[in-house]
Every structure is written in C-alpha cells, then in structure tokens.
Amino acid sequence: MNLAVEIENLTFFYPDGNKALDGVSFVIPERSKTVILGHNGAGKSTLLLHLNGLYTASRGRVKIFGKVINEENIREIRKKVGLVFQDPDDQLFASTIFDDVAFGPQNLELDKKEILRRVEEALKAVDMWDLRERPPHHLSLGQKKRAAIAGVLAMEPDIVVLDEPMAYLDPRGQEEITAILNRLNNEGKTVIVSTHDLDWALEWADYVVVLNAGRVVAEGDKSILTNRQLLEQNGLKAPLLVKLFEDFEGKLGIPTNLKEARQILRKFIF
Ligand SMILES: Nc1ncnc2c1ncn2[C@@H]1O[C@H](COP(=O)(O)OP(=O)(O)OP(=O)(O)O)[C@@H](O)[C@H]1O
C-alpha cells in the first residue's frame, strides 16, 4: 500500500498553550477516500492545517509521499497538497471568481496560456465556468464552496484536503460536492475530508480516522463506522443504517453502505 500521508507522533500547542493534538500517529493510503471524524474541538481542523504546512508540528512530523514537511520543501508540498477551508470566505477575496482561481497558478509564475488552461479546467470541473465573471460575494454558499475547490484544483494537487465541505449545504449542494469528490478520486487523487456526518461517511469513505481530544482513537477501513460503541464513546453518532441493522446482528450482518443494505434485505425477505 502506497501512502499519501504519514503522521508520526504529532503534538501541537496553540500559542495560548492549548494542546490541540497530542501524539497523533496514523497513515492515509494513496488514492483513498479518507474521512477524519471527531466531535467539536477534537482537533480535525488543526490536524488538516498541518497537511500542507500551514501549521508546524510542535513535536513529531508529517510526511507527504514519504517526505517530511520542512521549510525547504514547503513550496513543493503546497503544490502537492491542496487545502479547502471550511469557510469559503476565508479563501475567496478577488473581485471575480476567475481572478480568484487564477491567483494560485499566477503565483507559480506559469505562462498566461497555462494559467488560462488551468483556470478553465478547474472551473469546469466544479461546474462554475459560466459564473467566472461573478464577484464571490454574489454567489450562494454552495457556489462559493465549489469556487473555493476550483481554486485548489487549479494548483493540480495530488492530495485534496477539505475541512467539513458539507457543512451548511442543502441536500442538492451536498450531492454536488460529493460528485466532485468522487470525480477527483476517480482521477487518482487522494481525497481527505473532515466531517461530523457519519451517514455520509459510511456511504462515501473507504478509510477512516477517528479523533477524540487531540488523539487518534481508531484508524482503518470503514468497518470502524459500524462499531456503534466506539463511535458513541468518542462523542459521535453512529450511522442510521448501523443502528437499524445492529438489532439483527448475527442474522443480517451490518452493511457498510446503502447498496449492501439493500442486498442484505433482499436476501432476507426473498
Ligand atoms: N486559535 C486557537 N487558539 C487556541 N486554541 C484553539 C485555537 N483554535 C482551536 N483551538 C482549540 O484546539 C482544539 C481543537 O480545535 P479544532 O478546531 O482543531 O477542532 P475540530 O475538531 O476541527 O472542531 P470543529 O468540529 O468544531 O470544527 C479545541 O480545543 C479548540 O478550542
């Protein structure tokens, strides 16, 4: 298994002395769809900000494709790891969406043709090309989130990290973002998402990391999401499917997505 991310004994203190991460170690397989789960304040955002070197470990280290992030390689790392913030207003600041998405490639000092190619490809990937001349503050939240993702895609990263991309979106907005994440993963990118939504995680993820109070309490395949006791002990709500099927455990088994649930029920009923 090739690894996109390796985190070794990562501890992080905020300047006020608050220890937000405490000896965190885990790996993320390359080309996986990974979810980082944890209750409010568990340390998800703090952790994600380490993945492209925006935060620097107080102790321990973070490796991207086997290379420890350090001051010398930080520019290279930022080309490989794109980070989409939870609030798109933290990311969008130019007077048009086009300029916003062009900002990253311009900083790479690429030629004009290449910048245009990247911006067009990124905006088309999130279905925002037609809105490219709009100012960001004239967009809906779902559109802003898609524009923020385009800004990251224009850097052509191998790893895309998104901090709670579904937060505050309606079901349609969530579906649009999920479709984008799936396309990115199908193209071979490693996609890492923090979320509270375990129903969504059960359907989407293939790798899971659970944090509690700045520590890793579980890491591995999505069968973790069927362990109701573990999830609840760590302040999370088990997925509805898991709650429904666990009453029949032994007889039915616990599905790890809706399709499996249908298959189990079909077998049981017919
Ligand atoms: N700038 C800061 N200064 C001091 N402490 C902070 C700061 N930002 C976050 N923290 C603390 O660090 C811990 C981890 O916070 P973090 O935002 O990483 O958690 P989270 O899992 O992303 O939470 P949420 O789900 O609410 O977004 C919390 O105790 C939080 O209060």
GROMACS .gro file of C-alpha atoms and ligand atoms in nm:
model
  301
    1MET     CA    1   0.000   0.000   0.000
    2ASN     CA    2   0.149   0.336  -0.102
    3LEU     CA    3   0.097   0.613   0.150
    4ALA     CA    4  -0.003   0.969   0.068
    5VAL     CA    5   0.030   1.090   0.428
    6GLU     CA    6   0.217   0.958   0.732
    7ILE     CA    7   0.176   1.136   1.062
    8GLU     CA    8   0.419   1.041   1.336
    9ASN     CA    9   0.364   1.138   1.696
   10LEU     CA   10   0.230   1.483   1.608
   11THR     CA   11   0.173   1.717   1.900
   12PHE     CA   12   0.060   2.077   1.854
   13PHE     CA   13   0.021   2.359   2.104
   14TYR     CA   14  -0.161   2.682   2.015
   15PRO     CA   15   0.022   2.999   2.128
   16ASP     CA   16  -0.208   3.019   2.434
   17GLY     CA   17  -0.070   2.681   2.547
   18ASN     CA   18  -0.376   2.479   2.444
   19LYS     CA   19  -0.263   2.129   2.339
   20ALA     CA   20  -0.489   2.063   2.038
   21LEU     CA   21  -0.308   1.748   1.913
   22ASP     CA   22  -0.143   1.500   2.143
   23GLY     CA   23   0.090   1.234   1.998
   24VAL     CA   24  -0.116   1.174   1.684
   25SER     CA   25   0.006   0.893   1.453
   26PHE     CA   26  -0.174   0.748   1.152
   27VAL     CA   27  -0.139   0.697   0.777
   28ILE     CA   28  -0.357   0.775   0.477
   29PRO     CA   29  -0.335   0.543   0.176
   30GLU     CA   30  -0.270   0.700  -0.164
   31ARG     CA   31  -0.584   0.737  -0.380
   32SER     CA   32  -0.809   0.670  -0.081
   33LYS     CA   33  -1.129   0.849   0.014
   34THR     CA   34  -1.044   0.922   0.376
   35VAL     CA   35  -1.266   1.077   0.642
   36ILE     CA   36  -1.132   1.239   0.958
   37LEU     CA   37  -1.402   1.217   1.222
   38GLY     CA   38  -1.429   1.372   1.566
   39HIS     CA   39  -1.666   1.572   1.784
   40ASN     CA   40  -1.643   1.953   1.807
   41GLY     CA   41  -1.298   2.051   1.924
   42ALA     CA   42  -1.149   1.702   1.867
   43GLY     CA   43  -0.868   1.856   1.660
   44LYS     CA   44  -0.977   1.792   1.299
   45SER     CA   45  -0.915   2.141   1.160
   46THR     CA   46  -0.588   2.175   1.350
   47LEU     CA   47  -0.474   1.845   1.202
   48LEU     CA   48  -0.573   1.933   0.844
   49LEU     CA   49  -0.382   2.262   0.867
   50HIS     CA   50  -0.065   2.056   0.921
   51LEU     CA   51  -0.107   1.863   0.596
   52ASN     CA   52   0.021   2.143   0.375
   53GLY     CA   53   0.243   2.306   0.633
   54LEU     CA   54   0.017   2.597   0.730
   55TYR     CA   55   0.078   2.482   1.089
   56THR     CA   56   0.412   2.342   1.202
   57ALA     CA   57   0.429   2.049   1.443
   58SER     CA   58   0.535   2.140   1.798
   59ARG     CA   59   0.661   1.779   1.819
   60GLY     CA   60   0.659   1.487   1.573
   61ARG     CA   61   0.639   1.506   1.196
   62VAL     CA   62   0.417   1.493   0.889
   63LYS     CA   63   0.528   1.314   0.572
   64ILE     CA   64   0.373   1.364   0.230
   65PHE     CA   65   0.455   1.088  -0.019
   66GLY     CA   66   0.739   0.984   0.213
   67LYS     CA   67   0.894   1.334   0.251
   68VAL     CA   68   0.893   1.510   0.588
   69ILE     CA   69   0.745   1.860   0.552
   70ASN     CA   70   1.012   2.119   0.632
   71GLU     CA   71   1.098   2.480   0.549
   72GLU     CA   72   1.293   2.384   0.237
   73ASN     CA   73   1.025   2.179   0.066
   74ILE     CA   74   0.718   2.374   0.174
   75ARG     CA   75   0.655   2.519  -0.175
   76GLU     CA   76   0.673   2.172  -0.331
   77ILE     CA   77   0.443   2.032  -0.062
   78ARG     CA   78   0.184   2.307  -0.124
   79LYS     CA   79   0.175   2.211  -0.493
   80LYS     CA   80   0.104   1.851  -0.394
   81VAL     CA   81  -0.149   1.915  -0.114
   82GLY     CA   82  -0.443   2.147  -0.174
   83LEU     CA   83  -0.641   2.257   0.131
   84VAL     CA   84  -1.001   2.382   0.107
   85PHE     CA   85  -1.101   2.577   0.419
   86GLN     CA   86  -1.430   2.519   0.596
   87ASP     CA   87  -1.547   2.876   0.528
   88PRO     CA   88  -1.507   2.971   0.159
   89ASP     CA   89  -1.499   3.341   0.260
   90ASP     CA   90  -1.153   3.269   0.409
   91GLN     CA   91  -1.037   3.163   0.064
   92LEU     CA   92  -1.215   3.390  -0.186
   93PHE     CA   93  -1.103   3.751  -0.197
   94ALA     CA   94  -1.056   3.866  -0.560
   95SER     CA   95  -1.313   4.073  -0.747
   96THR     CA   96  -1.417   3.784  -0.975
   97ILE     CA   97  -1.423   3.406  -0.941
   98PHE     CA   98  -1.190   3.385  -1.241
   99ASP     CA   99  -0.926   3.600  -1.070
  100ASP     CA  100  -0.962   3.405  -0.750
  101VAL     CA  101  -0.893   3.074  -0.921
  102ALA     CA  102  -0.610   3.228  -1.126
  103PHE     CA  103  -0.435   3.357  -0.813
  104GLY     CA  104  -0.258   3.029  -0.724
  105PRO     CA  105  -0.130   2.949  -1.075
  106GLN     CA  106  -0.015   3.314  -1.116
  107ASN     CA  107   0.196   3.270  -0.803
  108LEU     CA  108   0.362   2.971  -0.967
  109GLU     CA  109   0.474   3.213  -1.241
  110LEU     CA  110   0.327   2.999  -1.516
  111ASP     CA  111   0.278   3.148  -1.861
  112LYS     CA  112  -0.057   3.309  -1.945
  113LYS     CA  113  -0.179   3.025  -2.166
  114GLU     CA  114  -0.111   2.766  -1.896
  115ILE     CA  115  -0.284   2.982  -1.633
  116LEU     CA  116  -0.591   3.013  -1.854
  117ARG     CA  117  -0.592   2.638  -1.921
  118ARG     CA  118  -0.577   2.559  -1.551
  119VAL     CA  119  -0.846   2.809  -1.452
  120GLU     CA  120  -1.081   2.687  -1.724
  121GLU     CA  121  -1.026   2.321  -1.635
  122ALA     CA  122  -1.071   2.384  -1.261
  123LEU     CA  123  -1.386   2.594  -1.302
  124LYS     CA  124  -1.537   2.343  -1.544
  125ALA     CA  125  -1.459   2.058  -1.301
  126VAL     CA  126  -1.686   2.222  -1.042
  127ASP     CA  127  -1.941   2.347  -1.297
  128MET     CA  128  -1.861   2.715  -1.231
  129TRP     CA  129  -1.715   2.825  -1.566
  130ASP     CA  130  -2.029   3.014  -1.665
  131LEU     CA  131  -2.012   3.214  -1.340
  132ARG     CA  132  -1.645   3.308  -1.378
  133GLU     CA  133  -1.704   3.685  -1.405
  134ARG     CA  134  -1.918   3.700  -1.089
  135PRO     CA  135  -1.778   3.853  -0.770
  136PRO     CA  136  -1.754   3.585  -0.499
  137HIS     CA  137  -1.989   3.773  -0.266
  138HIS     CA  138  -2.268   3.741  -0.525
  139LEU     CA  139  -2.264   3.361  -0.504
  140SER     CA  140  -2.465   3.114  -0.295
  141LEU     CA  141  -2.279   2.917  -0.029
  142GLY     CA  142  -2.278   2.603  -0.246
  143GLN     CA  143  -2.133   2.802  -0.539
  144LYS     CA  144  -1.873   2.965  -0.312
  145LYS     CA  145  -1.767   2.624  -0.186
  146ARG     CA  146  -1.731   2.497  -0.543
  147ALA     CA  147  -1.530   2.807  -0.638
  148ALA     CA  148  -1.300   2.751  -0.339
  149ILE     CA  149  -1.247   2.391  -0.453
  150ALA     CA  150  -1.165   2.520  -0.804
  151GLY     CA  151  -0.901   2.749  -0.654
  152VAL     CA  152  -0.730   2.446  -0.509
  153LEU     CA  153  -0.773   2.230  -0.821
  154ALA     CA  154  -0.602   2.495  -1.035
  155MET     CA  155  -0.283   2.409  -0.845
  156GLU     CA  156  -0.323   2.050  -0.973
  157PRO     CA  157  -0.259   1.884  -0.635
  158ASP     CA  158  -0.232   1.506  -0.589
  159ILE     CA  159  -0.396   1.529  -0.247
  160VAL     CA  160  -0.711   1.736  -0.189
  161VAL     CA  161  -0.799   1.810   0.174
  162LEU     CA  162  -1.140   1.957   0.261
  163ASP     CA  163  -1.246   2.080   0.605
  164GLU     CA  164  -1.615   1.997   0.653
  165PRO     CA  165  -1.713   2.063   0.290
  166MET     CA  166  -2.078   1.963   0.350
  167ALA     CA  167  -2.138   2.200   0.642
  168TYR     CA  168  -2.449   2.420   0.597
  169LEU     CA  169  -2.528   2.285   0.248
  170ASP     CA  170  -2.871   2.160   0.145
  171PRO     CA  171  -2.904   1.803   0.008
  172ARG     CA  172  -2.852   1.918  -0.351
  173GLY     CA  173  -2.541   2.117  -0.258
  174GLN     CA  174  -2.409   1.813  -0.072
  175GLU     CA  175  -2.471   1.591  -0.373
  176GLU     CA  176  -2.283   1.833  -0.600
  177ILE     CA  177  -1.981   1.835  -0.369
  178THR     CA  178  -1.991   1.455  -0.330
  179ALA     CA  179  -1.994   1.414  -0.709
  180ILE     CA  180  -1.690   1.644  -0.736
  181LEU     CA  181  -1.503   1.448  -0.467
  182ASN     CA  182  -1.581   1.120  -0.642
  183ARG     CA  183  -1.458   1.252  -0.976
  184LEU     CA  184  -1.133   1.374  -0.818
  185ASN     CA  185  -1.080   1.034  -0.657
  186ASN     CA  186  -1.158   0.854  -0.985
  187GLU     CA  187  -0.890   1.068  -1.149
  188GLY     CA  188  -0.643   0.921  -0.898
  189LYS     CA  189  -0.630   1.191  -0.631
  190THR     CA  190  -0.623   1.116  -0.260
  191VAL     CA  191  -0.924   1.294  -0.108
  192ILE     CA  192  -0.929   1.371   0.266
  193VAL     CA  193  -1.241   1.513   0.427
  194SER     CA  194  -1.322   1.608   0.785
  195THR     CA  195  -1.686   1.567   0.879
  196HIS     CA  196  -1.939   1.510   1.157
  197ASP     CA  197  -2.177   1.337   0.918
  198LEU     CA  198  -2.131   0.965   0.971
  199ASP     CA  199  -2.420   0.871   0.744
  200TRP     CA  200  -2.240   1.046   0.460
  201ALA     CA  201  -1.905   0.899   0.568
  202LEU     CA  202  -2.045   0.544   0.562
  203GLU     CA  203  -2.162   0.592   0.206
  204TRP     CA  204  -1.855   0.774   0.074
  205ALA     CA  205  -1.535   0.680   0.258
  206ASP     CA  206  -1.304   0.385   0.220
  207TYR     CA  207  -1.063   0.484   0.501
  208VAL     CA  208  -1.143   0.627   0.842
  209VAL     CA  209  -0.956   0.810   1.119
  210VAL     CA  210  -1.135   0.897   1.444
  211LEU     CA  211  -1.002   1.169   1.675
  212ASN     CA  212  -1.102   1.246   2.031
  213ALA     CA  213  -0.949   1.526   2.238
  214GLY     CA  214  -0.647   1.556   2.009
  215ARG     CA  215  -0.571   1.182   1.998
  216VAL     CA  216  -0.637   0.909   1.741
  217VAL     CA  217  -0.880   0.654   1.882
  218ALA     CA  218  -0.936   0.446   1.567
  219GLU     CA  219  -0.788   0.415   1.219
  220GLY     CA  220  -0.860   0.173   0.936
  221ASP     CA  221  -1.123   0.061   0.687
  222LYS     CA  222  -1.483   0.170   0.710
  223SER     CA  223  -1.587  -0.120   0.932
  224ILE     CA  224  -1.494   0.132   1.207
  225LEU     CA  225  -1.818   0.309   1.116
  226THR     CA  226  -2.017   0.000   1.209
  227ASN     CA  227  -1.875  -0.001   1.566
  228ARG     CA  228  -2.150   0.190   1.743
  229GLN     CA  229  -1.994   0.157   2.087
  230LEU     CA  230  -1.660   0.301   1.977
  231LEU     CA  231  -1.829   0.589   1.795
  232GLU     CA  232  -2.056   0.680   2.083
  233GLN     CA  233  -1.776   0.654   2.339
  234ASN     CA  234  -1.598   0.919   2.134
  235GLY     CA  235  -1.886   1.162   2.109
  236LEU     CA  236  -2.010   1.061   1.764
  237LYS     CA  237  -2.349   0.942   1.643
  238ALA     CA  238  -2.341   0.604   1.468
  239PRO     CA  239  -2.481   0.600   1.113
  240LEU     CA  240  -2.855   0.531   1.094
  241LEU     CA  241  -2.801   0.220   0.883
  242VAL     CA  242  -2.576   0.077   1.151
  243LYS     CA  243  -2.829   0.150   1.426
  244LEU     CA  244  -3.102  -0.012   1.219
  245PHE     CA  245  -2.913  -0.330   1.133
  246GLU     CA  246  -2.735  -0.393   1.461
  247ASP     CA  247  -3.060  -0.507   1.620
  248PHE     CA  248  -3.042  -0.803   1.381
  249GLU     CA  249  -2.672  -0.869   1.418
  250GLY     CA  250  -2.581  -1.231   1.368
  251LYS     CA  251  -2.882  -1.277   1.144
  252LEU     CA  252  -2.828  -0.998   0.894
  253GLY     CA  253  -2.476  -0.856   0.931
  254ILE     CA  254  -2.411  -0.482   0.926
  255PRO     CA  255  -2.391  -0.312   0.586
  256THR     CA  256  -2.120  -0.060   0.508
  257ASN     CA  257  -2.333   0.127   0.255
  258LEU     CA  258  -2.689   0.157   0.121
  259LYS     CA  259  -2.628  -0.085  -0.166
  260GLU     CA  260  -2.511  -0.355   0.075
  261ALA     CA  261  -2.812  -0.286   0.299
  262ARG     CA  262  -3.047  -0.344   0.005
  263GLN     CA  263  -2.869  -0.670  -0.082
  264ILE     CA  264  -2.894  -0.795   0.277
  265LEU     CA  265  -3.264  -0.709   0.296
  266ARG     CA  266  -3.339  -0.868  -0.039
  267LYS     CA  267  -3.173  -1.192   0.072
  268PHE     CA  268  -3.362  -1.186   0.399
  269ILE     CA  269  -3.703  -1.108   0.251
  270PHE     CA  270  -3.699  -1.330  -0.059
  271LIG     N1  271  -0.653   2.966   1.760
  271LIG     C1  272  -0.668   2.883   1.863
  271LIG     N2  273  -0.611   2.910   1.981
  271LIG     C2  274  -0.623   2.827   2.087
  271LIG     N3  275  -0.693   2.711   2.083
  271LIG     C3  276  -0.754   2.680   1.966
  271LIG     C4  277  -0.746   2.763   1.851
  271LIG     N4  278  -0.815   2.705   1.751
  271LIG     C5  279  -0.866   2.591   1.801
  271LIG     N5  280  -0.830   2.576   1.930
  271LIG     C6  281  -0.862   2.463   2.020
  271LIG     O1  282  -0.797   2.346   1.969
  271LIG     C7  283  -0.881   2.232   1.988
  271LIG     C8  284  -0.905   2.167   1.853
  271LIG     O2  285  -0.981   2.256   1.773
  271LIG     P1  286  -1.017   2.225   1.620
  271LIG     O3  287  -1.081   2.347   1.564
  271LIG     O4  288  -0.899   2.170   1.552
  271LIG     O5  289  -1.126   2.109   1.639
  271LIG     P2  290  -1.228   2.050   1.532
  271LIG     O6  291  -1.232   1.903   1.556
  271LIG     O7  292  -1.195   2.096   1.396
  271LIG     O8  293  -1.366   2.115   1.581
  271LIG     P3  294  -1.500   2.154   1.498
  271LIG     O9  295  -1.565   2.025   1.462
  271LIG    O10  296  -1.578   2.232   1.597
  271LIG    O11  297  -1.457   2.234   1.377
  271LIG     C9  298  -1.007   2.282   2.058
  271LIG    O12  299  -0.989   2.263   2.196
  271LIG    C10  300  -1.009   2.430   2.024
  271LIG    O13  301  -1.075   2.503   2.125
   0.00000   0.00000   0.00000
